[in-house]
Short mmCIF file of C-alpha atoms and ligand atoms in Angstrom, two decimals:
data_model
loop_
_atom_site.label_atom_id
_atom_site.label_comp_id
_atom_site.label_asym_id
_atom_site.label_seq_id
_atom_site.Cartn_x
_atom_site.Cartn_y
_atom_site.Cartn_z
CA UNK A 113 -11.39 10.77 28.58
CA UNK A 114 -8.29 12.01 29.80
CA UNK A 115 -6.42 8.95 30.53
CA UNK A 116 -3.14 7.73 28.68
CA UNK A 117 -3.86 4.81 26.04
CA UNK A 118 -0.18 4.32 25.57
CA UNK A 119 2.46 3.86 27.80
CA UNK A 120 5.44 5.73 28.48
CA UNK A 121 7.69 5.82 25.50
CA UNK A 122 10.74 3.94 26.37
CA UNK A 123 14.84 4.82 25.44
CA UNK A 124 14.45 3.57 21.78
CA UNK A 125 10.46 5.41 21.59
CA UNK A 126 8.59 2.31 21.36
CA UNK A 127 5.06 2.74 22.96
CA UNK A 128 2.53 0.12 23.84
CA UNK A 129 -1.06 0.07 23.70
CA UNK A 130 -3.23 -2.87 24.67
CA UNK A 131 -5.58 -4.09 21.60
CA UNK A 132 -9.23 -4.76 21.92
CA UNK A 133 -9.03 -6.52 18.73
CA UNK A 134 -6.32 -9.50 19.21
CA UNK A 135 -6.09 -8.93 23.28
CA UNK A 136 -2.59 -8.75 22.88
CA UNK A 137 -0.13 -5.34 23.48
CA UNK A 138 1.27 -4.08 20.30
CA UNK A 139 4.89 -1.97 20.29
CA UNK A 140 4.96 1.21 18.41
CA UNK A 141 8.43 1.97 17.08
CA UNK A 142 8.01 6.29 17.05
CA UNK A 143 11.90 7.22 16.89
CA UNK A 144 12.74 7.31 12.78
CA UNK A 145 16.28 7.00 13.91
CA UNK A 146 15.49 3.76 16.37
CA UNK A 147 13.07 2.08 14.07
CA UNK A 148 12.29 -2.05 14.99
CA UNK A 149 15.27 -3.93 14.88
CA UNK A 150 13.62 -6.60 13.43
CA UNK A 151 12.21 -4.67 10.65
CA UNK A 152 13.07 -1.39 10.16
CA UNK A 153 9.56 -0.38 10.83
CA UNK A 154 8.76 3.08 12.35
CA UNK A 155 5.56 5.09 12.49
CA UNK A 156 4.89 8.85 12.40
CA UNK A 157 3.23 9.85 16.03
CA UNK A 158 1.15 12.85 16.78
CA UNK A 159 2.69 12.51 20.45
CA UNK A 160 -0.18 12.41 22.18
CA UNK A 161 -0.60 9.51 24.80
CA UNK A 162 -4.30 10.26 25.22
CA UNK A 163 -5.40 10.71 21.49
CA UNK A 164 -2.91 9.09 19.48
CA UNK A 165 -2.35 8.76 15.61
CA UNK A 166 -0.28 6.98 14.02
CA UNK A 167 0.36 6.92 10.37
CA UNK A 168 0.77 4.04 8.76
CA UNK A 169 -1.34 1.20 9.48
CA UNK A 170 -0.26 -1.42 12.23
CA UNK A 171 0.12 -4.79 11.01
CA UNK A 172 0.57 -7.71 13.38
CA UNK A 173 0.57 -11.51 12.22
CA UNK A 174 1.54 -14.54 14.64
CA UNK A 175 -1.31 -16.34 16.29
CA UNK A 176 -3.77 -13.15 14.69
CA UNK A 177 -3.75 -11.41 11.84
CA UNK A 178 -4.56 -7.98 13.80
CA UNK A 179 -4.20 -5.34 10.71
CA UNK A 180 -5.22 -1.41 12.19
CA UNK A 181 -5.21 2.41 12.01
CA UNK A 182 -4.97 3.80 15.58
CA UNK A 183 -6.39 7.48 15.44
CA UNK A 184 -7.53 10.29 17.48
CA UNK A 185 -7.26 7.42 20.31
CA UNK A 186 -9.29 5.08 18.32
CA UNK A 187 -8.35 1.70 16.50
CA UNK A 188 -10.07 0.59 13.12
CA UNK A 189 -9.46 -2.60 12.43
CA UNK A 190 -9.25 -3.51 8.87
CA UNK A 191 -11.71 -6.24 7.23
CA UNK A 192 -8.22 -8.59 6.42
CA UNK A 193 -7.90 -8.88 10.45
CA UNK A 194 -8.56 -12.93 11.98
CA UNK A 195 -10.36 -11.45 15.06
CA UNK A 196 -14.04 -11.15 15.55
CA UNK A 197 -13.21 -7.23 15.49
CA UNK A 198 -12.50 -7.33 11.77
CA UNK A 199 -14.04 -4.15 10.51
CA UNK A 200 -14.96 -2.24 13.58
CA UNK A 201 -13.74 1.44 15.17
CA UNK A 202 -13.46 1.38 18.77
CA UNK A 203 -12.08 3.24 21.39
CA UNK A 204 -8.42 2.26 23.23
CA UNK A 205 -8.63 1.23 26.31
CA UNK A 206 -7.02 3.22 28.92
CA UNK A 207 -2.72 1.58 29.30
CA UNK A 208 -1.82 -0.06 32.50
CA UNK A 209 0.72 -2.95 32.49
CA UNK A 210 -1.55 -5.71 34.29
ZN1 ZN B 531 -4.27 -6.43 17.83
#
């Protein structure tokens, strides 16, 4: 695999990937000076778009509880996610925007 999982970091280096877990695209706030404006969340990134880690874990809540580790380009989901992928390590699928 040699395709990009994430997108393109944008101005404030926020990438997206899309999740297998919850189906929906999760935002990755990279930039320690730019962290989420809503939270003040930011995670360390390896820079890699085609084998990313990130350290720490992703946590998304709204109509899932999708709870992850994305590393070396692939997402474990914790056992505390709502999703039928609770508990599994899978690969990202390659990023496009459809
Ligand atoms: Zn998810």
């Amino acid at each position: 695999m040699s395709a990009p999982v994430l997108s393109q970091p944008d101005e404030r280096g926020v990438v997206l990937f899309k999740c297998p877990g919850c189906g929906y695209c999760h935002g990755v706030w990279t930039n320690p000076a730019k962290p989420n404006e809503m939270t003040g969340s930011h995670w360390r990134w390896n820079g890699d778009r085609v084998r990313p880690t990130f350290e720490p874990s992703i946590l998304a809540t709204g109509e899932h509880r999708c709870h992850s580790y994305v590393r070396d380009g692939q997402i474990q989901f914790l056992s505390d996610c709502s999703h039928e992928m609770a508990g599994k390590t899978v690969e990202l699928p390659v990023f496009s925007l459809a």
